[in-house]
Short mmCIF file of C-alpha atoms in Angstrom, two decimals:
data_model
loop_
_atom_site.label_atom_id
_atom_site.label_comp_id
_atom_site.label_asym_id
_atom_site.label_seq_id
_atom_site.Cartn_x
_atom_site.Cartn_y
_atom_site.Cartn_z
CA UNK A 98 0.07 -0.07 0.07
CA UNK A 99 2.87 2.44 0.80
CA UNK A 100 4.47 1.62 -2.43
CA UNK A 101 1.27 2.30 -4.31
CA UNK A 102 0.84 5.63 -2.54
CA UNK A 103 4.42 6.68 -3.39
CA UNK A 104 3.70 5.88 -7.05
CA UNK A 105 0.20 7.60 -7.13
CA UNK A 106 0.79 10.99 -8.96
CA UNK A 107 -2.10 13.01 -7.45
CA UNK A 108 -2.68 14.44 -4.15
CA UNK A 109 -6.07 14.50 -2.32
CA UNK A 110 -7.32 17.74 -3.98
CA UNK A 111 -6.29 16.70 -7.47
CA UNK A 112 -8.01 13.26 -6.97
CA UNK A 113 -11.17 14.75 -5.73
CA UNK A 114 -11.21 17.27 -8.69
CA UNK A 115 -10.51 14.53 -11.29
CA UNK A 116 -13.33 12.25 -9.94
CA UNK A 117 -15.63 15.41 -9.67
CA UNK A 118 -15.12 15.86 -13.39
CA UNK A 119 -14.95 12.29 -14.55
CA UNK A 120 -17.62 10.74 -12.37
CA UNK A 121 -20.65 12.85 -13.44
CA UNK A 122 -19.77 12.22 -17.13
CA UNK A 123 -19.48 8.60 -16.71
CA UNK A 124 -22.93 8.58 -14.85
CA UNK A 125 -24.51 10.50 -17.65
CA UNK A 126 -23.03 8.25 -20.28
CA UNK A 127 -24.49 5.03 -18.68
CA UNK A 128 -27.87 6.50 -17.80
CA UNK A 129 -28.30 8.30 -21.11
CA UNK A 130 -27.61 5.13 -22.98
CA UNK A 131 -30.08 3.10 -21.03
CA UNK A 132 -32.90 5.53 -20.22
CA UNK A 133 -32.50 8.74 -22.43
CA UNK A 134 -31.21 12.29 -22.06
CA UNK A 135 -33.58 13.53 -19.28
CA UNK A 136 -32.49 10.68 -16.90
CA UNK A 137 -28.91 11.01 -18.05
CA UNK A 138 -29.04 14.77 -17.23
CA UNK A 139 -30.45 14.04 -13.87
CA UNK A 140 -27.62 11.58 -13.24
CA UNK A 141 -25.13 14.43 -14.24
CA UNK A 142 -26.64 16.96 -11.86
CA UNK A 143 -26.91 14.54 -8.87
CA UNK A 144 -23.37 13.10 -9.48
CA UNK A 145 -22.22 16.74 -9.55
CA UNK A 146 -23.73 17.61 -6.26
CA UNK A 147 -22.30 14.55 -4.80
CA UNK A 148 -18.86 15.45 -5.99
CA UNK A 149 -19.23 18.94 -4.37
CA UNK A 150 -20.15 17.25 -1.06
CA UNK A 151 -17.33 14.88 -1.26
CA UNK A 152 -14.92 17.83 -2.00
CA UNK A 153 -16.22 19.70 1.04
CA UNK A 154 -15.85 16.55 3.16
CA UNK A 155 -12.31 15.58 2.00
CA UNK A 156 -10.80 19.03 1.59
CA UNK A 157 -12.86 20.85 4.44
CA UNK A 158 -13.34 23.63 1.81
CA UNK A 159 -14.62 24.28 -1.76
CA UNK A 160 -11.87 25.27 -4.24
CA UNK A 161 -12.94 28.10 -6.61
CA UNK A 162 -12.47 26.35 -10.01
CA UNK A 163 -14.34 23.20 -9.28
CA UNK A 164 -17.10 25.11 -7.54
CA UNK A 165 -17.61 27.37 -10.46
CA UNK A 166 -17.51 24.55 -12.92
CA UNK A 167 -20.13 22.60 -10.89
CA UNK A 168 -22.33 25.54 -10.57
CA UNK A 169 -22.23 26.07 -14.46
CA UNK A 170 -22.84 22.33 -15.05
CA UNK A 171 -25.93 22.30 -12.78
CA UNK A 172 -27.29 25.53 -14.41
CA UNK A 173 -26.99 24.16 -17.92
CA UNK A 174 -28.23 20.76 -16.79
CA UNK A 175 -31.45 22.44 -15.49
CA UNK A 176 -31.86 24.18 -18.85
CA UNK A 177 -31.56 20.71 -20.54
CA UNK A 178 -34.27 19.40 -18.25
CA UNK A 179 -36.67 22.34 -18.82
CA UNK A 180 -36.21 22.23 -22.58
CA UNK A 181 -35.45 18.41 -23.19
CA UNK A 182 -32.68 19.56 -25.49
CA UNK A 183 -29.22 18.04 -24.75
CA UNK A 184 -27.64 21.05 -26.57
CA UNK A 185 -27.54 23.14 -23.36
CA UNK A 186 -25.32 20.72 -21.53
CA UNK A 187 -23.14 20.35 -24.55
CA UNK A 188 -22.54 24.07 -25.23
CA UNK A 189 -21.73 24.58 -21.55
CA UNK A 190 -18.22 23.53 -22.24
CA UNK A 191 -17.97 25.97 -25.22
CA UNK A 192 -19.43 29.03 -23.38
CA UNK A 193 -17.45 28.39 -20.26
CA UNK A 194 -14.10 27.79 -21.88
CA UNK A 195 -14.43 30.75 -24.24
CA UNK A 196 -15.46 33.11 -21.59
CA UNK A 197 -12.52 31.91 -19.27
CA UNK A 198 -10.14 32.25 -22.12
CA UNK A 199 -11.32 35.82 -22.81
CA UNK A 200 -11.09 36.55 -19.09
CA UNK A 201 -7.46 35.42 -19.00
CA UNK A 202 -6.53 37.22 -22.19
CA UNK A 203 -8.06 40.47 -20.89
CA UNK A 204 -6.20 40.11 -17.62
CA UNK A 205 -2.87 39.68 -19.36
CA UNK A 206 -3.71 42.77 -21.41
CA UNK A 207 -4.37 44.78 -18.28
CA UNK A 208 -1.38 43.50 -16.63
CA UNK A 209 -3.32 41.32 -14.15
CA UNK A 210 -2.27 37.55 -14.06
CA UNK A 211 -5.15 35.54 -12.74
CA UNK A 212 -3.15 32.32 -12.16
CA UNK A 213 -0.33 34.15 -10.26
CA UNK A 214 -3.11 35.73 -8.13
CA UNK A 215 -4.52 32.39 -7.22
CA UNK A 216 -1.40 30.20 -7.05
CA UNK A 217 1.25 32.74 -6.33
CA UNK A 218 1.75 31.83 -2.76
CA UNK A 219 2.15 28.08 -3.64
CA UNK A 220 4.31 28.29 -6.86
CA UNK A 221 7.03 30.92 -7.28
CA UNK A 222 7.74 31.76 -10.96
CA UNK A 223 9.07 34.86 -12.72
CA UNK A 224 6.57 37.27 -14.31
CA UNK A 225 7.49 35.90 -17.69
CA UNK A 226 6.89 32.48 -16.59
CA UNK A 227 3.35 33.32 -15.16
CA UNK A 228 2.44 35.22 -18.29
CA UNK A 229 3.57 32.35 -20.75
CA UNK A 230 1.62 29.85 -18.45
CA UNK A 231 -1.55 31.98 -18.59
CA UNK A 232 -1.26 32.71 -22.14
CA UNK A 233 -0.77 28.91 -23.04
CA UNK A 234 -3.70 27.85 -20.92
CA UNK A 235 -5.95 30.53 -22.39
CA UNK A 236 -5.29 29.21 -25.99
CA UNK A 237 -5.77 25.70 -24.70
CA UNK A 238 -9.33 26.75 -23.57
CA UNK A 239 -10.01 28.20 -26.96
CA UNK A 240 -8.82 24.85 -28.64
CA UNK A 241 -11.02 22.68 -26.53
CA UNK A 242 -14.12 24.95 -27.13
CA UNK A 243 -13.51 24.64 -30.89
CA UNK A 244 -13.04 20.87 -30.67
CA UNK A 245 -16.31 20.62 -28.40
CA UNK A 246 -18.33 22.57 -31.09
CA UNK A 247 -16.75 20.38 -33.81
CA UNK A 248 -18.11 17.09 -32.20
CA UNK A 249 -21.20 18.61 -31.07
CA UNK A 250 -22.15 19.82 -34.53
CA UNK A 251 -20.59 16.84 -36.34
CA UNK A 252 -22.63 14.21 -34.38
CA UNK A 253 -26.33 14.98 -34.20
CA UNK A 254 -27.81 14.14 -30.83
CA UNK A 255 -30.76 12.32 -32.32
CA UNK A 256 -28.68 10.25 -34.85
CA UNK A 257 -27.21 6.77 -34.02
CA UNK A 258 -23.51 6.05 -34.83
CA UNK A 259 -21.26 2.98 -34.62
CA UNK A 260 -18.04 3.80 -32.65
CA UNK A 261 -15.64 0.98 -32.44
CA UNK A 262 -18.36 -1.54 -32.75
CA UNK A 263 -20.70 0.06 -30.29
CA UNK A 264 -23.98 1.86 -31.27
CA UNK A 265 -24.63 5.17 -29.63
CA UNK A 266 -26.36 8.41 -30.10
CA UNK A 267 -24.63 11.71 -30.69
CA UNK A 268 -24.79 12.67 -27.08
CA UNK A 269 -22.97 9.72 -26.04
CA UNK A 270 -20.44 10.18 -28.72
CA UNK A 271 -19.91 13.66 -27.23
CA UNK A 272 -19.60 12.28 -23.82
CA UNK A 273 -17.08 9.68 -24.89
CA UNK A 274 -15.11 12.44 -26.64
CA UNK A 275 -14.96 14.32 -23.38
CA UNK A 276 -13.97 11.30 -21.25
CA UNK A 277 -11.44 9.65 -23.63
CA UNK A 278 -9.94 12.62 -25.37
CA UNK A 279 -10.47 15.99 -23.82
CA UNK A 280 -9.86 14.86 -19.99
CA UNK A 281 -6.57 12.93 -20.75
CA UNK A 282 -5.43 15.55 -23.09
CA UNK A 283 -6.15 18.33 -20.53
CA UNK A 284 -4.10 16.21 -17.82
CA UNK A 285 -1.16 15.75 -20.07
CA UNK A 286 -1.16 19.26 -21.24
CA UNK A 287 -1.09 20.54 -17.66
CA UNK A 288 1.65 18.20 -16.71
CA UNK A 289 3.74 19.12 -19.78
CA UNK A 290 3.28 22.78 -19.04
CA UNK A 291 4.18 22.47 -15.45
CA UNK A 292 7.41 20.78 -16.49
CA UNK A 293 8.08 23.67 -18.79
CA UNK A 294 7.55 26.22 -16.11
CA UNK A 295 10.51 24.78 -14.02
CA UNK A 296 12.82 27.07 -16.14
CA UNK A 297 11.04 30.10 -14.64
CA UNK A 298 11.03 28.89 -11.16
CA UNK A 299 12.37 31.32 -8.37
CA UNK A 300 14.34 29.64 -5.56
CA UNK A 301 12.75 31.32 -2.54
CA UNK A 302 15.37 29.96 -0.27
CA UNK A 303 18.31 31.53 -1.98
CA UNK A 304 16.41 34.14 -4.08
CA UNK A 305 18.34 32.97 -7.12
CA UNK A 306 17.49 33.86 -10.67
CA UNK A 307 15.34 31.37 -12.66
CA UNK A 308 17.11 28.35 -14.06
CA UNK A 309 17.83 28.44 -17.78
#
């Protein structure tokens, strides 16, 4: 068990965040396939609420990013329940990511770095490093928004498709795209970008210049 804990790459907060994003999508995928979009959306909302409670129980607090994302998910899920249209839950990703990217870009333009404000007490990087980190993530949010729209528009929610031998509707194709492509890609990109940031790290003990 100790060996497994040493090899496990995520801390408690990261684990809760991953499960909080992954769990509701899996629940929606299964229930949508067996009982339809309304039941699937209920599963998404309930699983999201459970993830928020679990986050509060494990971390004794509610981190801002997951809390905002959960709130937006629930709001757009309610719109899907009211209209019976899965489009609302699908475009949530597009709207949220574009708005956040614009927020980051505007912050950089105004000389305000959002990520530095949030994480500056935990991670110590040069201004150039923080700006590159924020700039890169802003463009990544734009990319994922574009990919989300491509899949949403490319796979009609009422049509059936054969994906790797499995028959599923357009909504489940979209969910599968989120689970199998966007989530792993986001994790790998965040890990890669964090590694790149080491060249801008400030040694707080010796106050040395960032490593080249």
